[in-house]
XYZ file of C-alpha atoms in Angstrom:
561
model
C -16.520 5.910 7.839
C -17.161 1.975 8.984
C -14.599 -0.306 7.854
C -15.927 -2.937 4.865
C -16.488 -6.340 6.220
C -14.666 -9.144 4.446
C -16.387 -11.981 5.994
C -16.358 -13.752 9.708
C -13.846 -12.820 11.504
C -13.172 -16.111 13.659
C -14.725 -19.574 13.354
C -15.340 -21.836 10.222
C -14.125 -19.464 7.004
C -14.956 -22.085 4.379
C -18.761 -21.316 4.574
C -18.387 -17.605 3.766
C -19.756 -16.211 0.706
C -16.678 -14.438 -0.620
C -17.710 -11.184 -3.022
C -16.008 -11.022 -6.346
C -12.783 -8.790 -7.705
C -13.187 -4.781 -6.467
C -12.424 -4.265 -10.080
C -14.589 -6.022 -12.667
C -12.119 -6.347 -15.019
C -10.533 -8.431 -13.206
C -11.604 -11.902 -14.649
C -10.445 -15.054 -15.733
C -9.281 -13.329 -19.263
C -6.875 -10.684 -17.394
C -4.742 -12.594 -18.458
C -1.405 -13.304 -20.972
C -2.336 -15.439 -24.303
C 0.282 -17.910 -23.301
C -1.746 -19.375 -20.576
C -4.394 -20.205 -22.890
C -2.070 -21.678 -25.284
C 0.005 -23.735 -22.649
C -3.724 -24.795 -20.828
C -4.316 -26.211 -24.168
C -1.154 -28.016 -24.718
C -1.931 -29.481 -21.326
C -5.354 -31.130 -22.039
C -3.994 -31.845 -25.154
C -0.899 -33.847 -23.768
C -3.423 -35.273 -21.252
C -1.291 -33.158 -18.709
C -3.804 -30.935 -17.342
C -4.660 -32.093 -14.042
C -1.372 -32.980 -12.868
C -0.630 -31.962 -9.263
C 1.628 -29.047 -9.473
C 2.829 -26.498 -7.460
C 3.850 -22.522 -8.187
C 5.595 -20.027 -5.573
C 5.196 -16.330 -5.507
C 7.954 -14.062 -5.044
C 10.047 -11.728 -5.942
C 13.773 -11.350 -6.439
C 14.879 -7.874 -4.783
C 13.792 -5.408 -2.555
C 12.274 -2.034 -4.080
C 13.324 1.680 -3.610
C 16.930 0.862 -2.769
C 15.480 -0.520 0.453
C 15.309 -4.070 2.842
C 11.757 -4.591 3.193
C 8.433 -4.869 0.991
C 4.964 -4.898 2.247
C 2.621 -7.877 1.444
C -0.408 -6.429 -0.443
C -3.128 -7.613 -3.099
C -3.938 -11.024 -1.612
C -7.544 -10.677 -0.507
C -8.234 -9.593 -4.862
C -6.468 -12.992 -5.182
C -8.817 -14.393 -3.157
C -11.707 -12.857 -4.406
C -10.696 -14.293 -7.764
C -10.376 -17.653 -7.568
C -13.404 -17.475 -5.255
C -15.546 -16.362 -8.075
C -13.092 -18.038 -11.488
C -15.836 -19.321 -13.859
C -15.417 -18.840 -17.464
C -18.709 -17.595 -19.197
C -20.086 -18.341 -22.570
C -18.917 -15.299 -23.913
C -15.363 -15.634 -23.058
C -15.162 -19.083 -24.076
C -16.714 -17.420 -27.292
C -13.775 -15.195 -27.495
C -11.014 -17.259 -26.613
C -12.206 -19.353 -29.388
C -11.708 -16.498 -31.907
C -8.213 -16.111 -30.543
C -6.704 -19.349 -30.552
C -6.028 -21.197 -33.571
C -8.495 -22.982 -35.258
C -6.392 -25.981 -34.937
C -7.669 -26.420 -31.341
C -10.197 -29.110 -30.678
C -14.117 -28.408 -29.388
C -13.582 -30.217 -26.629
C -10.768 -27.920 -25.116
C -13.585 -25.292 -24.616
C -16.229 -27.598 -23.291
C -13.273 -28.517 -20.632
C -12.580 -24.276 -19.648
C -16.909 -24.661 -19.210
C -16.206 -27.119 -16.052
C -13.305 -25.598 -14.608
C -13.113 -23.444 -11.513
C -10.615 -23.320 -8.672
C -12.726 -25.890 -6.067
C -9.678 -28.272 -5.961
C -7.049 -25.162 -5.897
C -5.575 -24.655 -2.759
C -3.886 -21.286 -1.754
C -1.169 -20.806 1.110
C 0.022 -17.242 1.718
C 2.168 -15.026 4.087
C -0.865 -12.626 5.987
C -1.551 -9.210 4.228
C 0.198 -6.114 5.587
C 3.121 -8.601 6.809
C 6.910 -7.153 6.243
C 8.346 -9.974 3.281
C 11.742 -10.394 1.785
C 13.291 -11.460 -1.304
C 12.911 -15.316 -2.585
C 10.526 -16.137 0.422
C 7.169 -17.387 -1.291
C 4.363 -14.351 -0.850
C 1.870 -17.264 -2.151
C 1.763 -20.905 -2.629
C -0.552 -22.257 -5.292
C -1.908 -25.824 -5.307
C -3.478 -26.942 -7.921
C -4.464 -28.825 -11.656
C -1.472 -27.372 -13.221
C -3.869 -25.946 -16.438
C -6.315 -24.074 -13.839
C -3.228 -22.804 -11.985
C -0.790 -21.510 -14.535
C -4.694 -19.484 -15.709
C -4.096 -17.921 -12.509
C -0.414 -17.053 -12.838
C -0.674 -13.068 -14.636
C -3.647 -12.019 -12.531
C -1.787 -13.162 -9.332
C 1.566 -11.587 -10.174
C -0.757 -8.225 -11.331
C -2.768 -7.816 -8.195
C -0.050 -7.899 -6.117
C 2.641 -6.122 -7.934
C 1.545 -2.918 -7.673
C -0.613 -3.679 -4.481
C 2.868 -4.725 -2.683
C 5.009 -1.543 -4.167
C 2.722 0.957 -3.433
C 2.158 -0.341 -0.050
C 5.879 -0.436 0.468
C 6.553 3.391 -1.180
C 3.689 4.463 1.398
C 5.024 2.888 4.525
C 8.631 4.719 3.634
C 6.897 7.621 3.572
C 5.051 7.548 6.789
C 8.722 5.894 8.019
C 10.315 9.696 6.914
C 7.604 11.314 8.259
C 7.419 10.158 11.660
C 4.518 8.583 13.814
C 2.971 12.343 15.063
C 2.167 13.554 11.435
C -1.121 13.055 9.381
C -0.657 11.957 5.543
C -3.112 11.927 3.165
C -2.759 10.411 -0.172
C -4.035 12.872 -3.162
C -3.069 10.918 -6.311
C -6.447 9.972 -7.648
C -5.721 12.691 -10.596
C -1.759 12.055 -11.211
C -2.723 7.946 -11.136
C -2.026 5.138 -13.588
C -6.234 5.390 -14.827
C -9.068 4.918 -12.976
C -7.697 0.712 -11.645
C -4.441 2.676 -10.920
C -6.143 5.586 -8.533
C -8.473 3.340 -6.408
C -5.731 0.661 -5.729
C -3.229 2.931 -4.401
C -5.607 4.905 -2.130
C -6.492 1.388 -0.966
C -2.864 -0.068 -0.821
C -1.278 3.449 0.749
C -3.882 2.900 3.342
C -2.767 0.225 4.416
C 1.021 0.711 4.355
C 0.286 4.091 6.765
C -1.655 6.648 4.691
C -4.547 8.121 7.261
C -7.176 9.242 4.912
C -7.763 9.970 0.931
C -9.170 12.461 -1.386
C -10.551 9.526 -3.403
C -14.590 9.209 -3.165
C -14.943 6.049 -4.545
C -12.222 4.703 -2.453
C -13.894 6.100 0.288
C -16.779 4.270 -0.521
C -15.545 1.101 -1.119
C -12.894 0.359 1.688
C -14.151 2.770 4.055
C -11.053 4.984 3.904
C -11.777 8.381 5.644
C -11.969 11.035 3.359
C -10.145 14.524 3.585
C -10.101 17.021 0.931
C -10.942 20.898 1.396
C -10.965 23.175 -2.199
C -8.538 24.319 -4.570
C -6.874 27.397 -6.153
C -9.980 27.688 -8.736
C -12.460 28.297 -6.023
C -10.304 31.024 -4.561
C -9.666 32.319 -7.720
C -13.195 32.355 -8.363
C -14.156 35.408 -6.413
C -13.988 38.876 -7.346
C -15.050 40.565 -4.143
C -17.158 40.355 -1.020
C -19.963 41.888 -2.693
C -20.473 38.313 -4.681
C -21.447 36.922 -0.909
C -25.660 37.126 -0.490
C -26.175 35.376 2.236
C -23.796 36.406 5.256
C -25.631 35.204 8.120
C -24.387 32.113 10.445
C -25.603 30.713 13.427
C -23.563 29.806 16.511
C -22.215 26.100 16.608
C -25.013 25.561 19.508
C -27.017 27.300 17.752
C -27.960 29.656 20.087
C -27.605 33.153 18.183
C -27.430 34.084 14.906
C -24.567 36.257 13.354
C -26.407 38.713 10.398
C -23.034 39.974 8.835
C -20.369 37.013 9.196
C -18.510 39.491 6.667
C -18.338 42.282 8.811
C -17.569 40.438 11.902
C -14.571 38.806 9.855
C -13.494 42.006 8.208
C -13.451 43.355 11.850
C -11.331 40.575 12.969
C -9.000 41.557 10.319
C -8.831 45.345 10.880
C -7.909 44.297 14.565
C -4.979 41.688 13.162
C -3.692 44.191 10.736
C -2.774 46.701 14.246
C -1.317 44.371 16.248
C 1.936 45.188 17.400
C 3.472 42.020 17.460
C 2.384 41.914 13.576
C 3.732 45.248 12.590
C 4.987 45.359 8.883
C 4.399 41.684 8.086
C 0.914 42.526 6.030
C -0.753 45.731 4.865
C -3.697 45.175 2.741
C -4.974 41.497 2.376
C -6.543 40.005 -1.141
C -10.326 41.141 -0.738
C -11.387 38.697 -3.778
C -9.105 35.529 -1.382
C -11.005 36.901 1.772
C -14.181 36.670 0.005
C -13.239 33.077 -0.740
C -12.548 32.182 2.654
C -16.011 33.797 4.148
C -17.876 32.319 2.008
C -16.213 28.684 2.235
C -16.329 29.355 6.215
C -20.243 30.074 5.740
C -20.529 26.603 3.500
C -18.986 24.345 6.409
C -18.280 26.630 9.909
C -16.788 23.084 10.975
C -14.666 21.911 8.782
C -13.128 25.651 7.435
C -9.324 24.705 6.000
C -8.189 27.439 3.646
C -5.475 27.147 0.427
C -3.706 30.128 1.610
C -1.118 30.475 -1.335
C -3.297 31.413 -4.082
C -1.845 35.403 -4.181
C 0.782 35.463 -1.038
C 0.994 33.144 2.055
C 2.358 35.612 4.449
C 1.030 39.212 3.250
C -2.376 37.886 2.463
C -3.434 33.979 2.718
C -2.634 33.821 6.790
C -4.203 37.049 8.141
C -6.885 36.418 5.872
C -7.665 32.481 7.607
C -7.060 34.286 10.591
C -9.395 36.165 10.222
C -12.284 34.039 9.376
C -10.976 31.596 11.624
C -10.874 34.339 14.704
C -14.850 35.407 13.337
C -16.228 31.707 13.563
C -14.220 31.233 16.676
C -16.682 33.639 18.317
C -19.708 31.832 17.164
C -17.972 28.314 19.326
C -16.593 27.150 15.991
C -13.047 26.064 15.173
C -10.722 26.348 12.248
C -9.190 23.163 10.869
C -6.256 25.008 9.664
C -4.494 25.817 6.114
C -2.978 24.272 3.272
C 0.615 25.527 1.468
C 0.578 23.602 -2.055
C 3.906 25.835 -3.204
C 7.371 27.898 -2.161
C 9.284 27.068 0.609
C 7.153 24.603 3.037
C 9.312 24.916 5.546
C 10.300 28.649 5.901
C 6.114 29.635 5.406
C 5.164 26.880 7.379
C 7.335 28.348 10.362
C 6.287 31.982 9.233
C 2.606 30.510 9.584
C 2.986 28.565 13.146
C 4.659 31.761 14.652
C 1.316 33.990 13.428
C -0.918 31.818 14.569
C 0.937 31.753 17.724
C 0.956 35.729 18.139
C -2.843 35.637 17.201
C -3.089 33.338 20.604
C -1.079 35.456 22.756
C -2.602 38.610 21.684
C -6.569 37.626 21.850
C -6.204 34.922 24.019
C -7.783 32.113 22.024
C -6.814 28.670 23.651
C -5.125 26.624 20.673
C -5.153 28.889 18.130
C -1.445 28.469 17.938
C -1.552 24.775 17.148
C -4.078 24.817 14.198
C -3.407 22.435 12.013
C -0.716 23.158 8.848
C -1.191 20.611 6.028
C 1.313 21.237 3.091
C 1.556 19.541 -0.771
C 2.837 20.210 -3.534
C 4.727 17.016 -5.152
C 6.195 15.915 -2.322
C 8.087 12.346 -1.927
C 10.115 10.862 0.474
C 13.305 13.061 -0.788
C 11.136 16.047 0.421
C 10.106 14.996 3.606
C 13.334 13.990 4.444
C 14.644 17.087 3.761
C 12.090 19.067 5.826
C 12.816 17.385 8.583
C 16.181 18.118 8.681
C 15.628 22.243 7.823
C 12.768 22.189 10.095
C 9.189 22.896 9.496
C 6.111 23.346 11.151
C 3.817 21.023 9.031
C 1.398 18.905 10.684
C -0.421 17.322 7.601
C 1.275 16.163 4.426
C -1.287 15.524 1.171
C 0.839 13.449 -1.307
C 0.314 12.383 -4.336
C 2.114 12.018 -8.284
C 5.431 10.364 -6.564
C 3.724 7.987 -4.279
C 0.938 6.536 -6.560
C 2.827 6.531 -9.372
C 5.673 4.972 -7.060
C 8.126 7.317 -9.478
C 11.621 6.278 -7.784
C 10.694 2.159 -9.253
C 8.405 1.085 -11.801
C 7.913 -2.267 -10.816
C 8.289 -4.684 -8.029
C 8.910 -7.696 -10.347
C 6.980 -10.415 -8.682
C 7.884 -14.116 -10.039
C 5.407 -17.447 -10.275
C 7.452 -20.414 -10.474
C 7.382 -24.348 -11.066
C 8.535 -25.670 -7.449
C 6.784 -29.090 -8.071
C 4.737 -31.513 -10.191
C 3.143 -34.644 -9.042
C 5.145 -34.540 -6.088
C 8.566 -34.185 -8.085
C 10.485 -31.221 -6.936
C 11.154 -28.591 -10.478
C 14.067 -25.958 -10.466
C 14.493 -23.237 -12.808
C 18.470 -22.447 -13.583
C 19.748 -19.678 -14.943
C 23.540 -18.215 -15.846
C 21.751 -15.131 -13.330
C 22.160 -16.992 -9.674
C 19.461 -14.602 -8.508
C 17.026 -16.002 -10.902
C 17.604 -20.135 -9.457
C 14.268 -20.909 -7.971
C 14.243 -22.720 -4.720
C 12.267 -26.092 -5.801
C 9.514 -28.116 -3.999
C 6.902 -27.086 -1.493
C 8.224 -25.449 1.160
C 7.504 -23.997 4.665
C 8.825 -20.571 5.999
C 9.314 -19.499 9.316
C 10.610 -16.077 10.889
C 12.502 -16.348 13.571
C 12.923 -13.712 16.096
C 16.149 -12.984 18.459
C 16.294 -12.259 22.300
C 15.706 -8.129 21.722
C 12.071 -9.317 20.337
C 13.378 -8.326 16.195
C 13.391 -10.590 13.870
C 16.610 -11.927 12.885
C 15.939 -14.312 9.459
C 13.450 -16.348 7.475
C 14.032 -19.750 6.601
C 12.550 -21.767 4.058
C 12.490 -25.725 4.925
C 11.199 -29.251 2.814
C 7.203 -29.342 3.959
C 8.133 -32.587 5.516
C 11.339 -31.285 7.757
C 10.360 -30.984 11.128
C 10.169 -26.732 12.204
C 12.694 -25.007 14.178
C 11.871 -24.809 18.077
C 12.344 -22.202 20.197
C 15.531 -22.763 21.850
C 16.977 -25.193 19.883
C 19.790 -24.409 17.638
C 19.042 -24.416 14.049
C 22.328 -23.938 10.744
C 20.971 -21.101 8.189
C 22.040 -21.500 5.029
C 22.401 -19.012 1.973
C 20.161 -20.164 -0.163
C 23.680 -20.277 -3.430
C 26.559 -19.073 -1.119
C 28.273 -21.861 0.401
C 30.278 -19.239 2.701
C 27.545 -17.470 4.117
C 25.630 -19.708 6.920
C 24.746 -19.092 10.571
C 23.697 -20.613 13.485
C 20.471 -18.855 15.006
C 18.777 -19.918 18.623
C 15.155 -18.368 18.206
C 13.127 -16.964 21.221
C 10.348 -16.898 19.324
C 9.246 -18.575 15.715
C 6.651 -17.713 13.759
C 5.269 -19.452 10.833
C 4.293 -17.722 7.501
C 2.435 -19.527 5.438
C -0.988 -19.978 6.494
C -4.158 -21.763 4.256
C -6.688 -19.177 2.350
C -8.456 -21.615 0.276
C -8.036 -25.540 1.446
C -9.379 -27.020 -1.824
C -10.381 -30.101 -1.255
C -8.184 -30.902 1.227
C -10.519 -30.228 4.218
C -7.883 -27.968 6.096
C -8.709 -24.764 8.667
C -9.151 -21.597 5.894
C -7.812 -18.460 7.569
C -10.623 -15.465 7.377
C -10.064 -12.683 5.344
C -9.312 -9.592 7.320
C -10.930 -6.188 7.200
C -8.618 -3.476 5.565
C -7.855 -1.553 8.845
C -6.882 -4.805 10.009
C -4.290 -5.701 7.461
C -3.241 -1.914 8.004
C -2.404 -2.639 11.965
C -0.418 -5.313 11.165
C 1.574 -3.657 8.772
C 2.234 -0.939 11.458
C 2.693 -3.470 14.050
C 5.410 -5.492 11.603
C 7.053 -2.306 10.698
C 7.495 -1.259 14.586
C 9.474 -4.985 15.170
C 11.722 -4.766 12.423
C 15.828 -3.670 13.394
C 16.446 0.050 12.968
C 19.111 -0.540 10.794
C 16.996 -2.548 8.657
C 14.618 0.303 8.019
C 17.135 3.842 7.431
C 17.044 5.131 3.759
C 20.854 5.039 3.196
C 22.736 1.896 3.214
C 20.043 -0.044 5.271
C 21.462 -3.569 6.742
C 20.054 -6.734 4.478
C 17.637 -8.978 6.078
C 18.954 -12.523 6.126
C 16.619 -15.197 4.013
C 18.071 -19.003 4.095
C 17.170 -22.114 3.866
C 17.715 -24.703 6.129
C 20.732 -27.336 5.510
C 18.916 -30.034 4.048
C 17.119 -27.839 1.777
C 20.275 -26.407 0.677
C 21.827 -29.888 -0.101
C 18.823 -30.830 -1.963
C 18.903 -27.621 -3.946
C 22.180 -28.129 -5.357
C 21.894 -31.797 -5.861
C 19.046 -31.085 -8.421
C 20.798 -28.061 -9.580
C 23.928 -30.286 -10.841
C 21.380 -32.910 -11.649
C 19.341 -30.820 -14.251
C 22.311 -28.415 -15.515
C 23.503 -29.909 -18.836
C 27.326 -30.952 -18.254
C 29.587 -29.664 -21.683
C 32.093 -31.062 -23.220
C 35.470 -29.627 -24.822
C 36.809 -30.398 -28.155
């Protein structure tokens, strides 16, 4: 399927139509109460369009692991692109605030949108870390803290489930297909359609999701399930058994016979001896008649009776049947028992079938395999072995079962041009205050060896030039770093009124090559499962001066009695 445009992709952005939320829902209510009640205390105090400034983050890496993927920011986009409060909400956020609250509030939430916001972000699909800022919001501090829950949702879950797919296609290695199947096991019907989108980009290769499909341009994959094998009684139940050739050249009268003959043939083969006597006739059945449906695109759900004794010889032999009419077999599916033993049991039948007959390939058809597998499962595959080319995976990634949450943070960083912090008795919950730039800065082996956050107005770090990292709390931990190469994060999505360049929004399988590109620069060590090295984040030593300065300036000093 073609890829969904998001707009231009080079020249002037800030004359593109930009489309609206995927989801509907997605509005200027999805949001918490609070903001309403704190946009109101604004405009009451006469705060409301106060320049202020909020960071995006989050605290700790999920999954046990030292790296998230970016994800969610073109929704983000799409929101504040299209934030206009209609008469009806304004109707119901009347009903839900007190009755305290003045008339004119309301006739002030008719005139807003986000034309003066302006949004700075890391690109989508880019590797992030802990305490960096994902997105920087600009803005009239009542329209922007309205943006605060449906900027933290969107990329929450868009960010984790990006991050549990790229593990996944990290365990499973380059060479192998996966294919995300959790439309059914998903969090609803919001829940399904972001994660088919999200695992797509973090390394996914296709969906079962339709309406996915059809909105991102995911390819599609699916073939059928245990029902329609289960389905058939006999071979009787098949009318019409006639196929033509894939040039269509000839017609075959009796596909049935012609694969029942196939199988009479497998079921003497030396090589086979003893490993199947008689097959499932009503499984068989199944097969012909889903071979006769699509002669391209046959891949069978061998397990329904037995994998060995019955679901193999019996692909085998439909497969070997519409080989002789110039089609080929896509392969099977195991969705239960030991994946790795069957798949092995599979590969070497397939392989005898090639020797045998002499069918070129027929010992590398393709071997897909479910069944709730995760990254625990994979793992473990690879190290007993298997033969599985394909891997359809769905409840554990979707779901993202091994963490909940990511935990993404908006913060205060700055209010007409004052610099806020946010303490806390937790260290890891200090915000770094004011507006900030981040950089990544790469080593002489071409990985990247930390990010550093600086003051907007300190000059960047140079290639070459010797630049002090600083923990951002831990006095102890600093380091000088030369960079061959620095790279600057945040880039401008939506100028405001500020007149600057507007980045374009990419198209999905964009964002999904850079997240493969990103994941292929990062250190080994910073990717393994167990006991991965942590990425360095600092800030640079003026920023660090200035954040303790306002941290002992704002922290109430006690006194003894």
């Amino acid at each position: 399927m073609a890829e969904k445009s998001n707009g231009p992709r080079n020249g002037d952005c800030s004359t593109r139509v930009i489309p609206g939320p995927t989801n509907p829902m997605v509005s200027p209510l999805l949001t918490d109460l609070y903001q309403f009640t704190m946009a109101y205390a604004y405009w009451k105090a006469g705060k409301h369009n106060e320049r202020a400034v909020f960071d995006l983050y989050f605290r700790k890496n999920p999954f046990g692991g030292e790296y998230t993927i970016f994800a969610g920011l073109e929704e983000c986009i799409r929101l504040i692109a299209n934030f206009k409060f209609t008469e009806e909400e304004i109707s119901f956020i009347k009903t839900s605030l007190p009755s305290s609250c003045e008339d004119a509030f309301y006739n002030y939430l008719r005139g807003i949108d986000c034309s003066d916001v302006e949004v700075y972000a890391i690109s989508e699909g880019s590797v992030v870390f802990p305490k960096v800022p994902l997105v920087r919001v600009e803005g009239p501090v009542a329209i922007v803290q309205l943006l605060e829950t449906p900027f933290v949702n969107l990329i929450n879950y868009a960010s984790l489930v990006a991050t549990n797919a790229a593990r996944h296609r990290f365990v499973a290695g380059k060479s192998k297909i996966l294919l995300e199947f959790g439309l059914r096991r998903a969090q609803g019907p919001d829940g399904g359609i972001s994660a088919s989108k999200y695992c797509y980009i973090g390394g996914f290769d296709a969906t079962s999701n339709v309406a996915a499909g059809r909105l991102f341009g995911i390819p599609l994959r699916g073939t059928h399930s245990h029902a329609f094998v289960s389905s058939f009684m006999s071979p009787d139940e098949i009318i019409d058994k006639s196929l033509r050739s894939s040039d269509g050249s000839r017609t075959c009268e009796d596909f049935l016979s012609a694969v029942q003959t196939w199988l009479n043939k497998i079921q003497w083969l030396p090589s086979l001896h003893g490993t199947f006597g008689e097959t499932n006739q009503s499984e068989l059945a199944a097969f012909t008649s889903y071979a006769l449906a699509f002669p391209s695109d046959f891949l069978a759900l061998v397990d329904t009776y037995d994998v060995i004794r019955s679901g193999v010889p019996n692909f085998c032999a439909v497969a070997l049947a519409l080989s002789d009419l110039g089609y080929r077999a896509k392969g099977i599916r195991l969705d239960s028992g030991d994946l790795a033993y069957l798949s092995c049991e599979a590969r070497k039948f397939f392989q005898a079938i090639e020797k045998e007959f002499g069918v070129p390939g027929f010992g590398k058809i393709n071997i897909s395999a479910s069944n709730d597998l995760n990254e625990e499962t994979l793992d473990a595959l690879n190290k007993q072995g298997h033969e599985v080319d394909a891997f359809g995976i769905g409840t554990y990634l979707v779901t993202c079962y091994a963490q909940a949450a990511l935990g993404c943070v908006f913060k205060l960083v700055e209010i007409n041009n004052q610099p806020r912090i946010k303490l806390s008795e937790d260290v890891s919950k200090v915000s770094i205050p004011c507006k900030k730039r981040s950089f990544r800065l790469y080593g002489k082996e071409g990985y990247p060896l930390v990010d550093i956050m600086s003051g907007e107005n300190e000059p960047p770090p140079k290639v070459g030039e010797r630049i002090l990292c600083r923990h951002p709390f831990n006095e102890s931990k600093r380091a000088y770093v030369v960079p061959q190469q620095v790279e600057e994060l945040l880039k401008c999505y939506r100028s405001g009124k500020s007149g600057k360049a507007e980045e374009c929004l990419p198209a999905l399988k964009d964002i999904r090559d850079r997240c493969i590109k990103q994941l292929e620069k990062m250190r080994p060590d910073h990717m393994r499962r167990l006991n991965p090295t942590p990425y360095k984040v600092s800030v640079s030593a003026k920023l660090y001066d200035f954040i303790h300065f306002l941290w002992l300036n704002e922290a109430p000093v006690g006194e003894l009695q």
